[in-house]
Short mmCIF file of C-alpha atoms and ligand atoms in Angstrom, two decimals:
data_model
loop_
_atom_site.label_atom_id
_atom_site.label_comp_id
_atom_site.label_asym_id
_atom_site.label_seq_id
_atom_site.Cartn_x
_atom_site.Cartn_y
_atom_site.Cartn_z
CA MET A 11 0.00 0.00 0.00
CA ASN A 12 1.18 3.52 -0.67
CA PHE A 13 1.22 6.56 1.65
CA THR A 14 -2.35 7.67 0.83
CA SER A 15 -4.08 4.34 1.10
CA GLN A 16 -2.29 3.54 4.38
CA LEU A 17 -3.16 6.94 5.77
CA LEU A 18 -6.82 6.71 4.74
CA ASP A 19 -7.03 3.19 6.04
CA TRP A 20 -5.70 4.31 9.39
CA TYR A 21 -8.11 7.27 9.37
CA LYS A 22 -11.15 5.09 8.74
CA ASN A 23 -10.54 3.24 12.00
CA ASN A 24 -8.97 5.92 14.18
CA LYS A 25 -10.45 9.30 13.30
CA ARG A 26 -11.03 11.71 16.16
CA VAL A 27 -14.60 12.60 17.02
CA LEU A 28 -14.61 16.38 17.18
CA PRO A 29 -17.60 18.75 17.27
CA TRP A 30 -16.63 20.62 14.07
CA LYS A 31 -16.43 17.41 12.07
CA GLU A 32 -20.17 16.98 12.54
CA ARG A 33 -20.89 19.97 10.33
CA ASN A 34 -19.86 20.58 6.77
CA ASP A 35 -21.21 24.08 6.29
CA PRO A 36 -18.50 26.60 5.48
CA TYR A 37 -19.42 28.98 8.32
CA ALA A 38 -18.89 26.38 11.07
CA ILE A 39 -15.74 25.07 9.37
CA TRP A 40 -14.35 28.57 9.09
CA VAL A 41 -15.09 29.31 12.78
CA SER A 42 -13.41 26.10 13.91
CA GLU A 43 -10.36 26.61 11.68
CA ILE A 44 -9.76 30.15 12.89
CA ILE A 45 -10.20 29.18 16.54
CA LEU A 46 -7.84 26.23 16.16
CA GLN A 47 -5.09 28.25 14.49
CA GLN A 48 -3.27 28.94 17.75
CA THR A 49 -5.35 26.96 20.20
CA ARG A 50 -5.34 23.41 21.49
CA VAL A 51 -8.26 21.23 20.46
CA GLN A 52 -9.62 20.82 23.99
CA GLN A 53 -9.69 24.54 24.71
CA GLY A 54 -10.88 25.27 21.17
CA ALA A 55 -13.93 23.02 21.51
CA GLY A 56 -15.35 25.14 24.35
CA TYR A 57 -14.83 28.38 22.43
CA TYR A 58 -16.27 26.86 19.25
CA ALA A 59 -19.50 25.92 21.05
CA LYS A 60 -19.71 29.31 22.76
CA PHE A 61 -19.03 31.18 19.52
CA LEU A 62 -21.67 29.31 17.51
CA GLU A 63 -24.20 29.67 20.28
CA LYS A 64 -23.70 33.43 20.34
CA PHE A 65 -23.33 33.85 16.55
CA PRO A 66 -25.14 30.88 14.94
CA THR A 67 -24.83 32.26 11.39
CA VAL A 68 -22.62 34.61 9.45
CA PHE A 69 -25.46 37.17 9.62
CA HIS A 70 -25.41 37.15 13.45
CA LEU A 71 -21.65 37.66 13.42
CA ALA A 72 -21.81 40.46 10.86
CA ASP A 73 -24.49 42.24 12.90
CA ALA A 74 -22.62 42.04 16.21
CA ALA A 75 -20.62 44.87 17.72
CA GLU A 76 -16.85 44.27 17.59
CA GLU A 77 -16.68 44.36 21.38
CA GLU A 78 -19.19 41.54 21.62
CA VAL A 79 -17.02 39.42 19.33
CA LEU A 80 -13.90 40.23 21.33
CA ARG A 81 -15.66 39.34 24.56
CA ILE A 82 -16.52 35.86 23.30
CA TRP A 83 -12.91 35.53 22.13
CA GLN A 84 -11.52 36.65 25.47
CA GLY A 85 -8.77 34.35 26.72
CA LEU A 86 -8.00 32.83 23.30
CA GLY A 87 -5.35 35.43 22.46
CA TYR A 88 -4.34 36.60 18.98
CA TYR A 89 -7.30 38.96 18.89
CA THR A 90 -6.60 39.99 15.30
CA ARG A 91 -8.24 36.68 14.39
CA ALA A 92 -11.53 37.78 15.97
CA ARG A 93 -11.41 41.22 14.36
CA ASN A 94 -10.70 39.68 10.95
CA MET A 95 -13.58 37.23 11.36
CA HIS A 96 -15.91 40.08 12.12
CA LYS A 97 -14.71 41.96 9.05
CA THR A 98 -15.02 38.88 6.85
CA ALA A 99 -18.54 38.14 8.11
CA LYS A 100 -19.53 41.66 7.05
CA THR A 101 -17.96 41.15 3.62
CA ILE A 102 -19.74 37.83 3.11
CA VAL A 103 -23.06 39.41 3.99
CA SER A 104 -22.55 42.56 1.93
CA HIS A 105 -20.75 41.09 -1.14
CA TYR A 106 -22.01 37.52 -1.24
CA LYS A 107 -25.48 37.86 0.32
CA GLY A 108 -24.38 35.72 3.25
CA VAL A 109 -23.27 32.75 1.12
CA PHE A 110 -19.61 31.73 1.35
CA PRO A 111 -17.69 31.96 -1.94
CA THR A 112 -16.71 28.56 -3.30
CA THR A 113 -13.35 29.09 -4.97
CA ILE A 114 -9.94 29.23 -3.31
CA GLU A 115 -9.19 32.56 -5.02
CA GLN A 116 -12.33 34.19 -3.63
CA LEU A 117 -11.81 32.73 -0.17
CA ARG A 118 -8.22 34.05 -0.14
CA GLN A 119 -9.54 37.58 -0.71
CA LEU A 120 -11.28 37.53 2.69
CA SER A 121 -9.58 38.99 5.77
CA GLY A 122 -7.78 36.46 7.92
CA ILE A 123 -8.17 33.60 5.43
CA GLY A 124 -4.73 32.40 4.37
CA PRO A 125 -3.80 29.49 2.09
CA TYR A 126 -4.41 26.84 4.75
CA THR A 127 -7.82 28.09 5.90
CA ALA A 128 -8.99 28.62 2.32
CA ALA A 129 -7.95 25.07 1.45
CA ALA A 130 -9.60 23.66 4.60
CA ILE A 131 -12.91 25.40 3.83
CA GLY A 132 -12.60 24.50 0.15
CA SER A 133 -11.99 20.81 0.77
CA PHE A 134 -14.20 20.21 3.85
CA ALA A 135 -17.20 22.27 2.72
CA PHE A 136 -17.03 22.08 -1.07
CA GLY A 137 -14.89 19.00 -1.79
CA LEU A 138 -12.36 21.00 -3.82
CA PRO A 139 -9.30 18.91 -4.75
CA VAL A 140 -6.79 20.91 -2.69
CA VAL A 141 -4.36 20.05 0.10
CA ALA A 142 -4.77 21.82 3.44
CA LEU A 143 -1.40 21.62 5.12
CA GLU A 144 -0.70 22.83 8.63
CA GLY A 145 1.81 21.87 11.32
CA ASN A 146 0.71 18.24 11.56
CA GLY A 147 0.87 17.66 7.81
CA TYR A 148 4.27 19.33 7.52
CA ARG A 149 5.64 17.17 10.34
CA ILE A 150 4.42 13.92 8.79
CA LEU A 151 5.75 14.76 5.32
CA ALA A 152 9.07 16.08 6.66
CA ARG A 153 9.63 12.77 8.39
CA TYR A 154 8.14 10.40 5.84
CA TYR A 155 10.26 11.89 3.05
CA ALA A 156 13.14 13.04 5.32
CA VAL A 157 12.98 16.64 4.10
CA GLU A 158 15.86 18.56 5.70
CA GLU A 159 14.75 22.05 4.68
CA PRO A 160 13.76 24.19 7.75
CA LEU A 161 10.00 24.26 8.08
CA GLU A 162 9.80 28.05 8.14
CA SER A 163 11.34 28.52 4.70
CA ALA A 164 9.25 29.22 1.60
CA ARG A 165 11.17 26.48 -0.19
CA ALA A 166 10.06 23.92 2.41
CA LYS A 167 6.42 24.96 2.04
CA LYS A 168 6.69 24.43 -1.69
CA ILE A 169 8.33 21.01 -1.28
CA PHE A 170 5.63 19.86 1.17
CA THR A 171 2.80 21.20 -0.95
CA ASP A 172 4.17 19.39 -4.02
CA LEU A 173 4.59 16.14 -2.08
CA ALA A 174 1.07 16.38 -0.62
CA ASN A 175 -0.38 17.18 -4.04
CA GLN A 176 1.24 14.06 -5.47
CA GLN A 177 -0.54 12.01 -2.81
CA LEU A 178 -3.88 13.81 -2.78
CA PRO A 179 -6.86 11.69 -3.90
CA LYS A 180 -8.70 14.30 -5.95
CA ASP A 181 -12.12 12.85 -5.17
CA ASN A 182 -11.51 12.56 -1.42
CA SER A 183 -9.55 15.63 -0.40
CA ALA A 184 -11.55 16.21 2.80
CA ALA A 185 -10.71 12.78 4.24
CA PHE A 186 -7.06 13.11 3.17
CA ASN A 187 -6.67 16.50 4.83
CA GLN A 188 -8.50 15.41 7.97
CA ALA A 189 -6.43 12.24 8.08
CA LEU A 190 -3.16 14.20 8.02
CA MET A 191 -4.37 16.31 10.93
CA ASP A 192 -5.54 13.39 13.02
CA PHE A 193 -2.51 11.26 12.24
CA GLY A 194 -0.22 14.12 13.21
CA SER A 195 -2.16 14.58 16.45
CA LEU A 196 -2.30 10.94 17.45
CA VAL A 197 0.65 9.06 15.89
CA CYS A 198 3.24 11.24 14.18
CA THR A 199 3.24 13.62 17.14
CA PRO A 200 6.24 15.70 18.20
CA LYS A 201 7.33 12.55 20.06
CA PRO A 202 6.16 10.07 17.43
CA LEU A 203 4.74 6.61 18.14
CA CYS A 204 6.76 4.99 15.36
CA HIS A 205 6.46 1.45 16.66
CA SER A 206 2.72 1.46 16.21
CA CYS A 207 2.78 3.51 13.00
CA PRO A 208 1.39 1.91 9.84
CA LEU A 209 3.71 4.10 7.72
CA SER A 210 6.92 3.11 9.50
CA GLU A 211 8.12 0.67 6.89
CA ALA A 212 8.39 3.33 4.22
CA CYS A 213 9.11 6.29 6.52
CA LYS A 214 12.57 7.59 5.68
CA ALA A 215 13.16 9.40 8.97
CA PHE A 216 12.29 6.26 10.91
CA ARG A 217 14.54 4.09 8.76
CA GLU A 218 17.41 6.58 9.06
CA ASP A 219 16.79 7.19 12.78
CA LYS A 220 16.14 10.89 12.26
CA THR A 221 12.66 11.27 13.72
CA ASP A 222 14.01 13.47 16.53
CA LEU A 223 15.69 15.81 14.05
CA LEU A 224 12.76 16.34 11.71
CA PRO A 225 11.07 18.55 10.87
CA ALA A 226 14.14 20.82 10.81
CA ARG A 227 13.61 24.23 12.44
CA GLN A 228 15.25 27.61 12.08
CA ILE A 229 16.87 28.99 15.22
CA LYS A 230 14.31 31.23 16.87
CA THR A 231 15.00 34.79 17.95
CA PRO A 232 14.35 35.19 21.69
CA PRO A 233 11.08 36.92 22.63
CA ARG A 234 11.14 40.62 23.38
CA ASN A 235 10.63 41.61 27.03
CA ARG A 236 8.13 44.35 27.85
CA TYR A 237 7.40 45.98 31.21
CA PHE A 238 3.80 47.00 31.89
CA ASN A 239 2.97 49.06 34.95
CA TYR A 240 -0.77 49.20 35.49
CA LEU A 241 -2.33 51.83 37.74
CA VAL A 242 -5.55 50.48 39.15
CA TYR A 243 -7.32 53.52 40.50
CA THR A 244 -10.46 52.99 42.58
CA LEU A 245 -12.79 55.65 43.84
CA ASP A 246 -15.51 54.19 46.05
CA ASN A 247 -16.58 51.17 44.00
CA THR A 248 -15.56 52.59 40.65
CA THR A 249 -12.40 51.95 38.69
CA PHE A 250 -11.09 53.33 35.39
CA ILE A 251 -10.19 51.57 32.16
CA GLY A 252 -9.23 52.55 28.64
CA GLN A 253 -9.31 50.81 25.28
CA ARG A 254 -6.07 49.87 23.53
CA LYS A 255 -6.04 51.61 20.18
CA LYS A 256 -2.51 51.27 18.81
CA ASP A 257 -1.46 48.57 16.35
CA ASP A 258 -0.06 46.42 19.07
CA ILE A 259 -1.09 43.38 21.08
CA TRP A 260 -4.62 43.40 22.51
CA LYS A 261 -5.91 46.10 20.18
CA GLY A 262 -9.53 46.91 21.05
CA LEU A 263 -9.36 45.33 24.51
CA TYR A 264 -9.79 47.30 27.72
CA GLU A 265 -7.20 47.69 30.45
CA PHE A 266 -6.29 49.81 33.45
CA PRO A 267 -4.20 52.96 32.86
CA LEU A 268 -0.82 51.71 31.70
CA ILE A 269 2.71 53.06 31.72
CA GLU A 270 5.10 50.92 29.73
CA THR A 271 8.76 51.24 30.64
CA ALA A 272 11.90 49.98 28.92
CA GLU A 273 12.98 48.08 32.03
CA PRO A 274 11.54 47.03 35.39
CA VAL A 275 11.02 50.06 37.68
CA THR A 276 10.06 50.69 41.30
CA PHE A 277 6.97 52.73 42.02
CA GLN A 278 9.20 55.68 42.90
CA GLN A 279 10.93 55.44 39.51
CA LEU A 280 7.55 55.13 37.85
CA CYS A 281 6.52 58.41 39.46
CA ASN A 282 9.44 60.09 37.74
CA THR A 283 8.40 59.02 34.25
CA GLU A 284 7.05 61.64 31.88
CA MET A 285 3.83 59.72 31.52
CA PHE A 286 3.17 59.67 35.25
CA LYS A 287 3.93 63.38 35.53
CA HIS A 288 1.60 63.96 32.62
CA MET A 289 -1.13 62.11 34.49
CA LEU A 290 -0.70 64.41 37.46
CA GLY A 291 -0.95 67.50 35.28
CA THR A 292 0.51 70.49 37.10
CA GLY A 293 0.57 68.71 40.44
CA THR A 294 3.48 66.82 41.96
CA LEU A 295 3.40 63.53 43.73
CA SER A 296 3.86 65.18 47.12
CA ALA A 297 0.59 67.01 46.49
CA PHE A 298 -1.12 63.64 46.00
CA PRO A 299 -0.16 61.46 48.97
CA GLU A 300 -3.16 59.27 48.18
CA LEU A 301 -1.38 58.07 45.05
CA ILE A 302 0.85 55.78 47.08
CA PRO A 303 -0.44 52.28 46.29
CA ASP A 304 -2.27 50.25 48.93
CA ASP A 305 -1.31 47.06 47.23
CA THR A 306 1.13 45.93 44.53
CA ARG A 307 0.79 42.75 42.48
CA THR A 308 3.70 41.49 40.44
CA MET A 309 2.35 38.99 37.95
CA PRO A 310 4.25 35.94 36.72
CA PRO A 311 5.82 36.53 33.27
CA HIS A 312 3.02 36.50 30.70
CA LYS A 313 4.31 34.78 27.58
CA LEU A 314 2.98 35.60 24.12
CA SER A 315 4.42 34.22 20.89
CA HIS A 316 7.06 36.92 20.34
CA GLN A 317 7.09 38.79 23.58
CA THR A 318 7.02 38.30 27.33
CA ILE A 319 5.11 40.78 29.44
CA TYR A 320 6.32 41.55 32.95
CA ALA A 321 3.37 43.26 34.57
CA VAL A 322 2.92 45.01 37.89
CA PHE A 323 -0.49 46.25 39.02
CA TYR A 324 -0.56 49.08 41.57
CA ASN A 325 -3.83 49.49 43.44
CA ILE A 326 -4.44 53.11 44.33
CA ARG A 327 -7.50 54.15 46.33
CA LEU A 328 -8.50 57.70 45.53
CA GLN A 329 -10.30 60.20 47.71
CA ASN A 330 -11.12 62.47 44.79
CA LEU A 331 -11.42 62.08 41.05
CA LEU A 332 -8.21 62.98 39.20
CA PRO A 333 -8.87 65.14 36.11
CA PHE A 334 -6.90 62.94 33.68
CA LEU A 335 -8.99 59.90 34.62
CA GLN A 336 -12.13 61.79 33.86
CA GLN A 337 -10.75 62.95 30.51
CA LYS A 338 -9.14 59.78 29.19
CA TYR A 339 -10.66 56.74 30.83
CA VAL A 340 -14.03 55.09 31.24
CA PRO A 341 -15.39 54.85 34.80
CA VAL A 342 -16.69 51.36 35.49
CA ALA A 343 -18.29 49.86 38.58
CA CYS A 344 -15.74 47.30 39.83
CA LYS A 345 -18.34 44.54 39.78
CA ASP A 346 -19.04 45.23 36.07
CA LEU A 347 -15.45 44.82 34.86
CA SER A 348 -16.18 41.33 33.56
CA GLN A 349 -18.55 42.81 30.98
CA TYR A 350 -15.61 44.34 29.09
CA ALA A 351 -13.29 42.54 26.69
CA ILE A 352 -9.93 42.34 28.46
CA SER A 353 -6.65 40.51 27.94
CA ARG A 354 -5.91 37.18 29.59
CA LEU A 355 -3.30 38.95 31.71
CA THR A 356 -5.83 41.42 33.11
CA GLU A 357 -8.31 38.61 33.54
CA LYS A 358 -5.80 36.73 35.70
CA TYR A 359 -5.12 39.85 37.70
CA LEU A 360 -8.84 40.46 38.40
CA VAL A 361 -8.89 37.45 40.71
CA PHE A 362 -6.59 39.43 43.03
CA PHE A 363 -8.34 42.67 42.33
CA HIS A 364 -11.77 41.49 43.38
CA ASN A 365 -10.33 40.42 46.73
CA PHE A 366 -8.59 43.75 47.09
CA ALA A 367 -11.72 45.72 46.25
CA GLY A 368 -13.75 43.51 48.60
CA LEU A 369 -16.10 42.30 45.85
S1 SF4 B 29 7.28 6.10 11.44
FE1 SF4 B 29 7.29 7.61 13.04
S2 SF4 B 29 8.12 9.44 12.08
FE2 SF4 B 29 7.49 8.06 10.44
S3 SF4 B 29 5.43 8.67 9.91
FE3 SF4 B 29 5.26 7.05 11.43
S4 SF4 B 29 5.15 8.08 13.40
FE4 SF4 B 29 5.89 9.58 11.88
#
């Protein structure tokens, strides 16, 4: 038997039962594929159910406010995905009357739909004869054919796509693509189960004892460190938050007033920053003794894909409203904070905060 028939044979008997496999409409497939881009299957399943319950059709998603979409997405990270989905839902409703386009070229025109997602929708929903390759597929092919090219290179992508295309059964692309994913998740995993693998006889990496070395990877640049100093002002039972607007992480999410510094600083050093002085306006810290924090929380390093956030939250109980808070931030009853879309970091912090604020 060749690669494809062995893979499909294995798939017939071992496929994973996953909620998104029960539907073959492009909307549900698209939602699941975007959620799963950077998310583990177990976590993704919960978000998938929640998302479809809130936005059962592309029309519901297109009609929603962006904040509503971000709130459902909260905790999944990579919020650009949610914003792009919202944008794409609007395009599908306005340009395609709510019906997903059926060609790869049209799908690729939509925000947030790259080659893989377009191929996944095309093959799972419309049976198009295309390969949908993601991490699992690349890993299997890199090992089976002992491809030494680093996975990140454009040349490697081309090699893998050509190899997969040679194996693709044109009348059964959906099963082939699903099989690659499931096989990569259950057998040819990062630590592969070669001794129970039906492909082992022909697998070059296994025969040459290279399974640990493949797929080859480029050396990664270390993540950038960032230092976030959050000022959690409370006045009676109200606190103040602002929306992140810049093209940066967490765009569109809410957070407490933030001063980012180039290195870790003490509260005293923070008070000497231009931003802090700007917050005080013409006043000086000595004129605001109440600004000394009641409580300071240093969070564990918060790791994102290319950066690590070192965050400190300073709780400051105010006696009077500071003018800059009134001008630049939204007052929110502390108990209502959970109604706003916030980052996972702030969400983790709120556990402490609610104790601090006595809520
Ligand atoms: S033999 Fe091992 S490395 Fe090769 S395809 Fe099977 S599980 Fe992957």
